[in-house]
């Protein structure tokens, strides 16, 4: 099965499997069963077996999966060997935090360029990342072969920015604004609305409290 045919839910679990297999390998473990994996990553064993079957990785009965083989295989799919350069636009509170974080747990992605309109931070280095003016956006995306952009500008600026990013050939946007972006089919948008996540959590907590009363 080609990589683009993998169900989205499965693709989202891949990095989690990959990270755990990495830990297992570091601790010297050579094989793992779907039940052990299930325990560790908190997906049920049937889901894991189904996910793995999409890749033709079939565990042997009574043996489980070979940790190193599985890890190398997933690593290739996740493209761990190539370091993806990511742009961050909007170095405000959230943008600044993400620059500091810089996805250390993931070895295949790094924010390599940040952009802002604020003259005070343009041409400075923030958390090891150069901040460029918005005028440099297209040139840097091309020069650094950037395919993914993190958007942490105010909502009012997000759609114009998304249009520019799409034109510049960006393939994916991690959108931290509450605005739903309108983009061409060539661009994939992943929305991360932290306020919404917190509201959802509070909603569930309150409902559980009501049920227990
Ligand atoms: P946050 O929402 O991350 O907490 P904040 O409250 O510090 O940020 P915002 O007003 O949300 O500030 O702006 C986030 C950042 O986006 C700021 O650094 C601001 O200078 C920058 N910014 C604002 N408009 C644009 C734009 N059109 N293009 C690029 N950057 C912008």
Coordinates of N, CA and C and ligand atoms in Angstrom, one line a residue:
X1 N 0.8 -1.2 0.0 CA 0.0 0.0 0.0 C 0.9 1.3 0.0
X2 N 0.6 2.2 -0.9 CA 1.4 3.4 -1.0 C 1.1 4.2 0.3
X3 N 2.1 5.1 0.6 CA 2.0 5.8 1.8 C 0.8 6.7 1.9
X4 N 0.4 7.3 0.7 CA -0.7 8.3 0.7 C -2.0 7.6 0.9
X5 N -2.0 6.2 0.8 CA -3.3 5.5 1.0 C -3.5 5.1 2.5
X6 N -2.5 5.4 3.3 CA -2.7 5.0 4.7 C -3.8 5.9 5.3
X7 N -4.7 5.3 6.1 CA -5.7 6.2 6.7 C -5.0 7.3 7.6
X8 N -5.7 8.4 7.6 CA -5.2 9.6 8.3 C -4.9 9.2 9.8
X9 N -5.9 8.5 10.4 CA -5.7 8.2 11.8 C -4.5 7.3 12.1
X10 N -4.2 6.4 11.1 CA -3.0 5.6 11.2 C -1.8 6.4 11.1
X11 N -1.8 7.3 10.1 CA -0.6 8.2 9.9 C -0.3 9.0 11.1
X12 N -1.4 9.4 11.8 CA -1.2 10.3 13.0 C -0.5 9.5 14.2
X13 N -0.8 8.1 14.2 CA -0.2 7.3 15.2 C 1.2 6.9 15.0
X14 N 1.7 7.1 13.7 CA 3.0 6.6 13.4 C 4.1 7.2 14.2
X15 N 4.1 8.6 14.4 CA 5.2 9.1 15.2 C 5.2 8.6 16.6
X16 N 4.1 8.3 17.1 CA 4.0 7.8 18.5 C 4.6 6.4 18.6
X17 N 4.3 5.6 17.6 CA 4.9 4.2 17.5 C 6.4 4.4 17.4
X18 N 6.8 5.3 16.5 CA 8.2 5.5 16.2 C 9.0 5.8 17.4
X19 N 8.4 6.8 18.2 CA 9.1 7.3 19.4 C 9.2 6.1 20.4
X20 N 8.2 5.4 20.6 CA 8.2 4.3 21.6 C 9.2 3.2 21.2
X21 N 9.2 2.9 19.9 CA 10.1 1.8 19.4 C 11.6 2.3 19.6
X22 N 11.8 3.6 19.4 CA 13.1 4.1 19.7 C 13.5 3.9 21.1
X23 N 12.6 4.1 22.1 CA 12.9 3.9 23.5 C 13.2 2.5 23.8
X24 N 12.4 1.6 23.1 CA 12.6 0.1 23.3 C 14.0 -0.3 22.9
X25 N 14.3 0.2 21.7 CA 15.6 -0.1 21.1 C 16.8 0.4 22.0
X26 N 16.6 1.6 22.6 CA 17.6 2.2 23.5 C 17.7 1.3 24.7
X27 N 16.6 0.7 25.2 CA 16.7 -0.1 26.4 C 17.1 -1.6 26.1
X28 N 17.5 -1.8 24.8 CA 18.0 -3.1 24.4 C 17.0 -4.2 24.1
X29 N 15.7 -3.8 24.0 CA 14.7 -4.7 23.7 C 14.6 -5.0 22.1
X30 N 14.6 -6.2 21.8 CA 14.7 -6.5 20.3 C 13.3 -6.9 19.7
X31 N 12.4 -7.3 20.6 CA 11.1 -7.6 20.0 C 10.0 -7.2 20.9
X32 N 8.8 -7.0 20.3 CA 7.7 -6.4 21.1 C 6.4 -7.0 20.5
X33 N 5.4 -7.3 21.4 CA 4.1 -7.8 21.0 C 3.2 -6.6 20.8
X34 N 2.1 -6.8 20.1 CA 1.1 -5.8 19.9 C 0.5 -5.4 21.3
X35 N 0.4 -6.4 22.2 CA -0.2 -6.2 23.5 C 0.7 -5.3 24.3
X36 N 2.0 -5.5 24.3 CA 3.0 -4.7 25.0 C 2.9 -3.2 24.5
X37 N 2.9 -3.2 23.1 CA 2.8 -1.8 22.5 C 1.5 -1.1 23.0
X38 N 0.4 -1.9 23.0 CA -0.9 -1.3 23.3 C -0.8 -0.7 24.7
X39 N -0.2 -1.4 25.6 CA 0.0 -1.0 27.0 C 0.7 0.3 27.1
X40 N 1.8 0.4 26.3 CA 2.7 1.6 26.3 C 2.1 2.8 25.6
X41 N 1.5 2.6 24.5 CA 1.0 3.8 23.7 C -0.5 4.1 23.9
X42 N -1.1 3.2 24.6 CA -2.6 3.4 24.9 C -3.5 3.4 23.7
X43 N -3.1 2.6 22.7 CA -4.1 2.3 21.7 C -4.4 0.8 21.8
X44 N -5.6 0.3 21.4 CA -5.8 -1.1 21.7 C -5.0 -2.0 20.7
X45 N -4.7 -3.2 21.1 CA -3.8 -4.1 20.3 C -4.4 -4.3 18.9
X46 N -5.7 -4.4 18.8 CA -6.3 -4.7 17.4 C -6.0 -3.5 16.5
X47 N -6.1 -2.3 17.0 CA -5.8 -1.1 16.2 C -4.3 -1.1 15.8
X48 N -3.5 -1.5 16.7 CA -2.0 -1.5 16.3 C -1.8 -2.5 15.3
X49 N -2.4 -3.7 15.4 CA -2.2 -4.8 14.4 C -2.7 -4.3 13.1
X50 N -3.8 -3.7 13.1 CA -4.4 -3.2 11.8 C -3.5 -2.1 11.2
X51 N -3.1 -1.2 12.0 CA -2.2 -0.1 11.6 C -0.9 -0.7 10.9
X52 N -0.3 -1.7 11.6 CA 0.9 -2.3 11.1 C 0.6 -3.1 9.8
X53 N -0.5 -3.6 9.7 CA -0.8 -4.5 8.5 C -0.9 -3.6 7.3
X54 N -1.2 -2.3 7.4 CA -1.2 -1.4 6.2 C 0.1 -1.3 5.6
X55 N 1.2 -1.5 6.5 CA 2.5 -1.4 6.0 C 3.1 -2.8 5.6
X56 N 2.3 -3.8 5.7 CA 2.8 -5.1 5.4 C 3.7 -5.6 6.5
X57 N 3.7 -4.9 7.7 CA 4.5 -5.4 8.8 C 3.6 -6.3 9.6
X58 N 3.8 -7.6 9.4 CA 3.0 -8.6 10.1 C 3.8 -9.3 11.2
X59 N 3.3 -9.2 12.4 CA 4.1 -9.8 13.5 C 3.9 -11.3 13.4
X60 N 5.0 -12.0 13.9 CA 4.9 -13.5 13.9 C 4.3 -13.9 15.2
X61 N 3.3 -14.9 15.1 CA 2.7 -15.4 16.3 C 3.7 -15.9 17.3
X62 N 3.5 -15.5 18.5 CA 4.4 -16.0 19.6 C 5.8 -15.3 19.6
X63 N 6.0 -14.4 18.7 CA 7.3 -13.7 18.6 C 7.0 -12.2 18.7
X64 N 6.0 -11.7 18.1 CA 5.7 -10.3 18.0 C 6.5 -9.6 16.9
X65 N 6.8 -8.4 17.1 CA 7.4 -7.6 16.0 C 8.9 -7.4 16.3
X66 N 9.7 -7.4 15.3 CA 11.1 -7.1 15.5 C 11.3 -5.6 15.6
X67 N 11.7 -5.1 16.8 CA 11.8 -3.7 17.1 C 12.6 -2.9 16.1
X68 N 13.8 -3.4 15.8 CA 14.7 -2.6 15.0 C 14.1 -2.5 13.5
X69 N 13.6 -3.6 13.0 CA 13.1 -3.6 11.7 C 11.9 -2.7 11.5
X70 N 11.1 -2.8 12.5 CA 9.9 -1.9 12.5 C 10.3 -0.4 12.6
X71 N 11.2 -0.2 13.5 CA 11.7 1.2 13.7 C 12.3 1.8 12.4
X72 N 13.1 1.0 11.8 CA 13.8 1.5 10.5 C 12.7 1.7 9.4
X73 N 11.7 0.8 9.4 CA 10.7 0.9 8.4 C 9.9 2.2 8.6
X74 N 9.4 2.4 9.9 CA 8.6 3.6 10.2 C 9.5 4.9 10.0
X75 N 10.7 4.8 10.4 CA 11.6 5.9 10.2 C 11.7 6.4 8.8
X76 N 11.8 5.4 7.9 CA 11.8 5.7 6.5 C 10.5 6.4 6.0
X77 N 9.4 5.9 6.5 CA 8.1 6.4 6.1 C 8.0 7.9 6.7
X78 N 8.5 8.1 7.9 CA 8.4 9.4 8.5 C 9.5 10.3 8.0
X79 N 10.4 9.8 7.2 CA 11.4 10.6 6.6 C 12.3 11.2 7.7
X80 N 12.7 10.3 8.6 CA 13.5 10.8 9.8 C 14.9 11.2 9.3
X81 N 15.3 10.7 8.1 CA 16.7 11.0 7.7 C 16.8 12.5 7.1
X82 N 15.7 13.0 6.6 CA 15.8 14.3 6.1 C 15.2 15.3 7.1
X83 N 15.9 16.4 7.4 CA 15.5 17.4 8.4 C 14.5 18.4 7.7
X84 N 13.3 18.4 8.0 CA 12.4 19.3 7.4 C 12.5 20.7 8.0
X85 N 12.7 21.7 7.2 CA 12.8 23.1 7.6 C 11.4 23.6 7.7
X86 N 11.1 24.3 8.8 CA 9.8 24.8 9.1 C 9.9 26.3 9.3
X87 N 8.9 27.0 8.8 CA 8.8 28.5 9.0 C 7.8 28.8 10.1
X88 N 8.1 29.8 10.9 CA 7.1 30.2 11.9 C 6.8 31.7 11.6
X89 N 5.5 32.0 11.5 CA 5.2 33.4 11.2 C 4.3 34.0 12.4
X90 N 4.9 35.0 13.0 CA 4.2 35.7 14.1 C 4.9 35.3 15.4
X91 N 5.9 36.1 15.8 CA 6.7 35.8 16.9 C 6.2 36.5 18.2
X92 N 4.9 36.3 18.5 CA 4.3 36.8 19.7 C 4.6 35.9 20.9
X93 N 3.7 35.9 21.8 CA 3.8 35.0 23.0 C 3.9 33.5 22.6
X94 N 2.9 33.1 21.8 CA 2.8 31.7 21.4 C 3.9 31.4 20.4
X95 N 4.2 32.2 19.5 CA 5.3 32.0 18.5 C 6.6 31.8 19.2
X96 N 6.8 32.7 20.1 CA 8.1 32.7 20.9 C 8.2 31.4 21.7
X97 N 7.1 30.9 22.3 CA 7.1 29.7 23.0 C 7.5 28.5 22.1
X98 N 6.9 28.5 20.9 CA 7.1 27.4 20.0 C 8.6 27.5 19.5
X99 N 9.1 28.7 19.3 CA 10.5 28.8 18.9 C 11.4 28.1 20.0
X100 N 11.1 28.4 21.2 CA 11.9 27.8 22.3 C 11.8 26.3 22.4
X101 N 10.6 25.9 22.1 CA 10.3 24.4 22.1 C 11.0 23.8 21.0
X102 N 10.8 24.3 19.8 CA 11.4 23.8 18.6 C 11.4 22.3 18.4
X103 N 10.4 21.7 18.8 CA 10.2 20.3 18.5 C 11.4 19.3 18.7
X104 N 11.9 19.5 19.9 CA 13.1 18.7 20.2 C 12.9 17.2 20.2
X105 N 11.6 16.8 20.5 CA 11.4 15.4 20.6 C 11.3 14.8 19.2
X106 N 11.2 15.6 18.2 CA 11.1 15.1 16.9 C 12.5 15.4 16.2
X107 N 13.1 14.4 15.7 CA 14.4 14.6 15.1 C 14.3 15.1 13.6
X108 N 13.1 15.1 13.1 CA 13.0 15.4 11.6 C 12.4 16.8 11.3
X109 N 12.2 17.6 12.3 CA 11.6 18.9 12.0 C 12.2 20.0 12.9
X110 N 12.6 21.1 12.2 CA 13.2 22.2 13.0 C 12.6 23.5 12.4
X111 N 12.3 24.4 13.3 CA 11.9 25.8 12.8 C 13.3 26.4 12.4
X112 N 13.4 26.8 11.1 CA 14.7 27.3 10.7 C 14.5 28.8 10.3
X113 N 13.3 29.3 10.2 CA 13.2 30.7 9.9 C 11.9 31.2 10.6
X114 N 12.0 32.4 11.2 CA 10.8 33.0 11.7 C 10.5 34.4 11.0
X115 N 9.3 34.8 11.0 CA 8.9 36.1 10.3 C 8.0 36.9 11.2
X116 N 8.1 38.2 11.1 CA 7.2 39.1 11.8 C 7.3 40.5 11.2
X117 N 6.3 41.3 11.6 CA 6.3 42.7 11.1 C 6.9 43.6 12.1
X118 N 7.2 43.1 13.3 CA 7.7 43.9 14.4 C 9.2 44.3 14.2
X119 N 9.5 45.6 13.9 CA 10.8 46.0 13.6 C 11.8 45.7 14.8
X120 N 11.3 45.6 16.0 CA 12.2 45.4 17.1 C 12.8 44.0 17.1
X121 N 12.1 43.1 16.5 CA 12.7 41.7 16.5 C 13.2 41.2 15.1
X122 N 12.8 42.0 14.0 CA 13.4 41.6 12.7 C 14.9 41.8 12.7
X123 N 15.5 40.8 12.1 CA 17.0 40.7 12.1 C 17.6 40.4 13.4
X124 N 16.9 39.8 14.3 CA 17.4 39.3 15.6 C 17.4 37.8 15.5
X125 N 18.0 37.2 16.5 CA 17.9 35.7 16.6 C 17.1 35.4 17.8
X126 N 16.1 34.7 17.7 CA 15.2 34.3 18.9 C 15.3 32.8 19.0
X127 N 15.7 32.4 20.2 CA 15.8 31.0 20.5 C 16.6 30.2 19.4
X128 N 17.6 30.9 18.9 CA 18.5 30.2 17.9 C 17.9 30.3 16.5
X129 N 16.8 31.0 16.3 CA 16.2 31.1 15.0 C 16.2 32.5 14.5
X130 N 16.7 32.7 13.2 CA 16.6 34.1 12.7 C 15.2 34.6 12.4
X131 N 15.0 35.9 12.8 CA 13.7 36.5 12.5 C 13.8 37.4 11.3
X132 N 13.1 37.1 10.2 CA 13.1 37.9 9.0 C 11.9 38.8 8.9
X133 N 12.0 39.8 8.0 CA 10.8 40.7 7.8 C 9.9 39.9 6.8
X134 N 8.6 40.3 6.8 CA 7.6 39.6 6.0 C 8.0 39.8 4.5
X135 N 8.8 40.8 4.1 CA 9.2 40.9 2.8 C 10.1 39.8 2.3
X136 N 10.7 39.1 3.2 CA 11.7 38.1 2.9 C 11.0 36.7 2.8
X137 N 9.7 36.6 3.1 CA 9.0 35.4 3.2 C 9.2 34.4 2.0
X138 N 8.8 34.9 0.9 CA 8.8 34.0 -0.3 C 10.3 33.5 -0.6
X139 N 11.2 34.5 -0.5 CA 12.6 34.2 -0.9 C 13.2 33.1 0.1
X140 N 12.9 33.3 1.4 CA 13.4 32.3 2.4 C 12.7 31.0 2.2
X141 N 11.5 30.9 1.9 CA 10.7 29.7 1.7 C 11.4 28.9 0.6
X142 N 11.7 29.6 -0.5 CA 12.3 29.0 -1.7 C 13.8 28.6 -1.3
X143 N 14.5 29.5 -0.7 CA 16.0 29.2 -0.5 C 16.2 28.1 0.5
X144 N 15.3 28.0 1.5 CA 15.5 27.0 2.5 C 14.6 25.7 2.2
X145 N 14.0 25.7 1.1 CA 13.1 24.6 0.7 C 12.1 24.3 1.8
X146 N 11.5 25.4 2.4 CA 10.5 25.2 3.5 C 9.1 24.7 2.9
X147 N 8.6 23.7 3.5 CA 7.3 23.2 3.0 C 6.2 23.3 4.0
X148 N 6.6 23.6 5.3 CA 5.6 23.7 6.3 C 5.7 25.0 7.1
X149 N 4.6 25.6 7.4 CA 4.6 26.9 8.1 C 3.7 26.8 9.3
X150 N 4.2 27.4 10.4 CA 3.4 27.5 11.6 C 2.9 28.9 11.7
X151 N 1.6 29.0 11.8 CA 1.0 30.3 11.8 C 0.5 30.8 13.2
X152 N 1.2 31.8 13.7 CA 0.9 32.3 15.1 C 0.7 33.8 15.0
X153 N 0.2 34.3 13.9 CA -0.1 35.7 13.8 C -1.5 35.9 14.3
X154 N -2.0 37.2 14.5 CA -3.3 37.4 15.0 C -4.3 36.9 13.9
X155 N -5.5 36.5 14.3 CA -6.5 36.0 13.3 C -6.7 36.9 12.1
X156 N -6.8 38.2 12.4 CA -7.1 39.1 11.2 C -6.1 39.0 10.1
X157 N -4.8 38.6 10.5 CA -3.8 38.5 9.4 C -3.6 37.1 8.8
X158 N -4.4 36.2 9.4 CA -4.1 34.8 9.0 C -4.5 34.4 7.6
X159 N -5.6 34.9 7.1 CA -6.0 34.5 5.7 C -5.1 35.0 4.6
X160 N -4.8 36.3 4.8 CA -3.8 36.9 3.8 C -2.5 36.1 3.8
X161 N -2.1 35.8 5.0 CA -0.8 35.1 5.1 C -1.0 33.7 4.5
X162 N -2.1 33.0 4.7 CA -2.3 31.7 4.1 C -2.2 31.7 2.6
X163 N -2.8 32.8 2.0 CA -2.8 33.0 0.6 C -1.4 33.1 0.1
X164 N -0.6 33.9 0.8 CA 0.8 34.1 0.4 C 1.6 32.8 0.5
X165 N 1.3 32.1 1.6 CA 2.1 30.8 1.8 C 1.7 29.8 0.7
X166 N 0.4 29.7 0.4 CA 0.0 28.8 -0.7 C 0.7 29.1 -2.0
X167 N 0.7 30.4 -2.3 CA 1.4 30.9 -3.6 C 2.9 30.6 -3.6
X168 N 3.4 30.6 -2.4 CA 4.9 30.4 -2.3 C 5.2 28.9 -2.3
X169 N 4.2 28.1 -2.4 CA 4.4 26.6 -2.5 C 4.5 25.8 -1.2
X170 N 4.0 26.5 -0.1 CA 3.9 25.7 1.1 C 2.9 24.6 1.0
X171 N 3.3 23.4 1.6 CA 2.4 22.2 1.5 C 1.6 22.0 2.7
X172 N 2.0 22.5 3.8 CA 1.3 22.3 5.1 C 1.3 23.5 6.0
X173 N 0.2 23.7 6.6 CA 0.1 24.9 7.6 C -0.3 24.3 8.9
X174 N 0.4 24.6 10.0 CA 0.0 24.3 11.3 C -0.6 25.6 11.8
X175 N -1.9 25.7 11.9 CA -2.7 26.9 12.2 C -3.1 27.1 13.6
X176 N -2.4 28.0 14.3 CA -2.7 28.2 15.7 C -3.8 29.3 15.9
X177 N -4.3 29.9 14.9 CA -5.3 30.9 15.0 C -6.7 30.2 15.0
X178 N -7.7 30.8 15.6 CA -9.0 30.2 15.6 C -9.7 30.2 14.3
X179 N -9.1 31.0 13.3 CA -9.7 31.2 12.0 C -9.5 29.9 11.2
X180 N -10.6 29.5 10.5 CA -10.5 28.4 9.6 C -10.0 28.9 8.2
X181 N -8.9 28.4 7.8 CA -8.2 29.0 6.7 C -8.8 28.4 5.4
X182 N -8.9 29.3 4.4 CA -9.3 28.9 3.1 C -8.0 28.7 2.2
X183 N -7.7 27.5 1.8 CA -6.5 27.2 1.1 C -6.8 26.3 -0.1
X184 N -5.9 26.3 -1.2 CA -6.1 25.4 -2.3 C -5.9 24.0 -1.8
X185 N -6.4 23.0 -2.7 CA -6.3 21.6 -2.3 C -4.9 21.1 -2.1
X186 N -3.9 21.9 -2.7 CA -2.5 21.4 -2.6 C -1.9 21.7 -1.2
X187 N -2.7 22.4 -0.3 CA -2.2 22.8 1.0 C -3.0 22.1 2.1
X188 N -2.3 21.4 3.0 CA -3.0 20.7 4.1 C -2.9 21.6 5.3
X189 N -4.0 21.8 6.0 CA -4.0 22.6 7.2 C -4.4 21.8 8.4
X190 N -3.5 21.9 9.4 CA -3.8 21.2 10.7 C -4.1 22.4 11.7
X191 N -5.3 22.3 12.3 CA -5.7 23.4 13.2 C -5.3 23.0 14.6
X192 N -4.7 23.9 15.3 CA -4.4 23.7 16.8 C -5.0 24.9 17.5
X193 N -6.3 24.7 18.0 CA -6.9 25.8 18.7 C -6.9 25.5 20.2
X194 N -5.9 26.1 20.9 CA -5.6 25.7 22.3 C -6.8 26.1 23.2
X195 N -7.4 27.3 22.8 CA -8.6 27.7 23.6 C -9.7 26.7 23.5
X196 N -9.9 26.3 22.3 CA -11.0 25.3 22.1 C -10.7 24.0 22.8
X197 N -9.4 23.5 22.8 CA -9.0 22.3 23.5 C -9.4 22.4 25.0
X198 N -9.0 23.6 25.5 CA -9.2 23.8 27.0 C -10.7 23.8 27.3
X199 N -11.5 24.5 26.4 CA -13.0 24.5 26.6 C -13.6 23.1 26.6
X200 N -13.1 22.3 25.6 CA -13.6 20.9 25.5 C -13.3 20.2 26.8
X201 N -12.1 20.3 27.2 CA -11.7 19.6 28.5 C -12.6 20.0 29.6
X202 N -12.8 21.3 29.8 CA -13.6 21.8 30.9 C -15.0 21.3 30.7
X203 N -15.5 21.2 29.5 CA -16.9 20.7 29.2 C -17.0 19.3 29.7
X204 N -16.0 18.5 29.4 CA -16.1 17.1 29.8 C -15.9 16.9 31.3
X205 N -15.1 17.7 31.9 CA -14.9 17.7 33.4 C -16.2 18.0 34.1
X206 N -16.8 19.1 33.6 CA -18.1 19.5 34.2 C -19.2 18.5 34.0
X207 N -19.2 17.9 32.9 CA -20.2 16.9 32.6 C -20.1 15.6 33.5
X208 N -18.8 15.2 33.7 CA -18.5 14.1 34.6 C -19.0 14.4 36.0
X209 N -18.7 15.7 36.4 CA -19.1 16.1 37.8 C -20.6 16.0 37.9
X210 N -21.3 16.4 36.9 CA -22.8 16.4 36.9 C -23.3 14.9 37.0
X211 N -22.6 14.0 36.3 CA -23.1 12.6 36.2 C -22.8 12.0 37.6
X212 N -21.8 12.4 38.3 CA -21.5 11.8 39.6 C -22.3 12.4 40.8
X213 N -23.0 13.5 40.5 CA -23.8 14.0 41.6 C -25.0 13.2 42.0
Ligands
LIG1 P1 0.0 35.5 20.9 O1 -1.3 35.5 20.1 O2 1.0 34.6 20.2 O3 0.0 35.4 22.3 P2 0.7 38.3 21.1 O4 -0.5 38.5 22.0 O5 2.0 38.5 21.8 O6 0.7 36.9 20.5 P3 -0.4 39.1 18.6 O7 -1.0 40.4 18.5 O8 -1.3 37.9 18.7 O9 0.6 39.1 19.8 O10 0.7 38.9 17.4 C1 1.5 37.8 17.3 C2 2.7 38.2 16.6 O11 2.4 38.3 15.2 C3 3.3 39.5 17.0 O12 4.7 39.3 17.2 C4 3.0 40.4 15.8 O13 4.1 41.4 15.7 C5 3.0 39.5 14.7 N1 2.1 39.9 13.6 C6 1.0 40.7 13.6 N2 0.5 40.9 12.4 C7 1.3 40.2 11.5 C8 1.4 40.0 10.1 N3 0.4 40.6 9.3 N4 2.4 39.3 9.6 C9 3.3 38.8 10.4 N5 3.4 38.9 11.7 C10 2.4 39.6 12.3

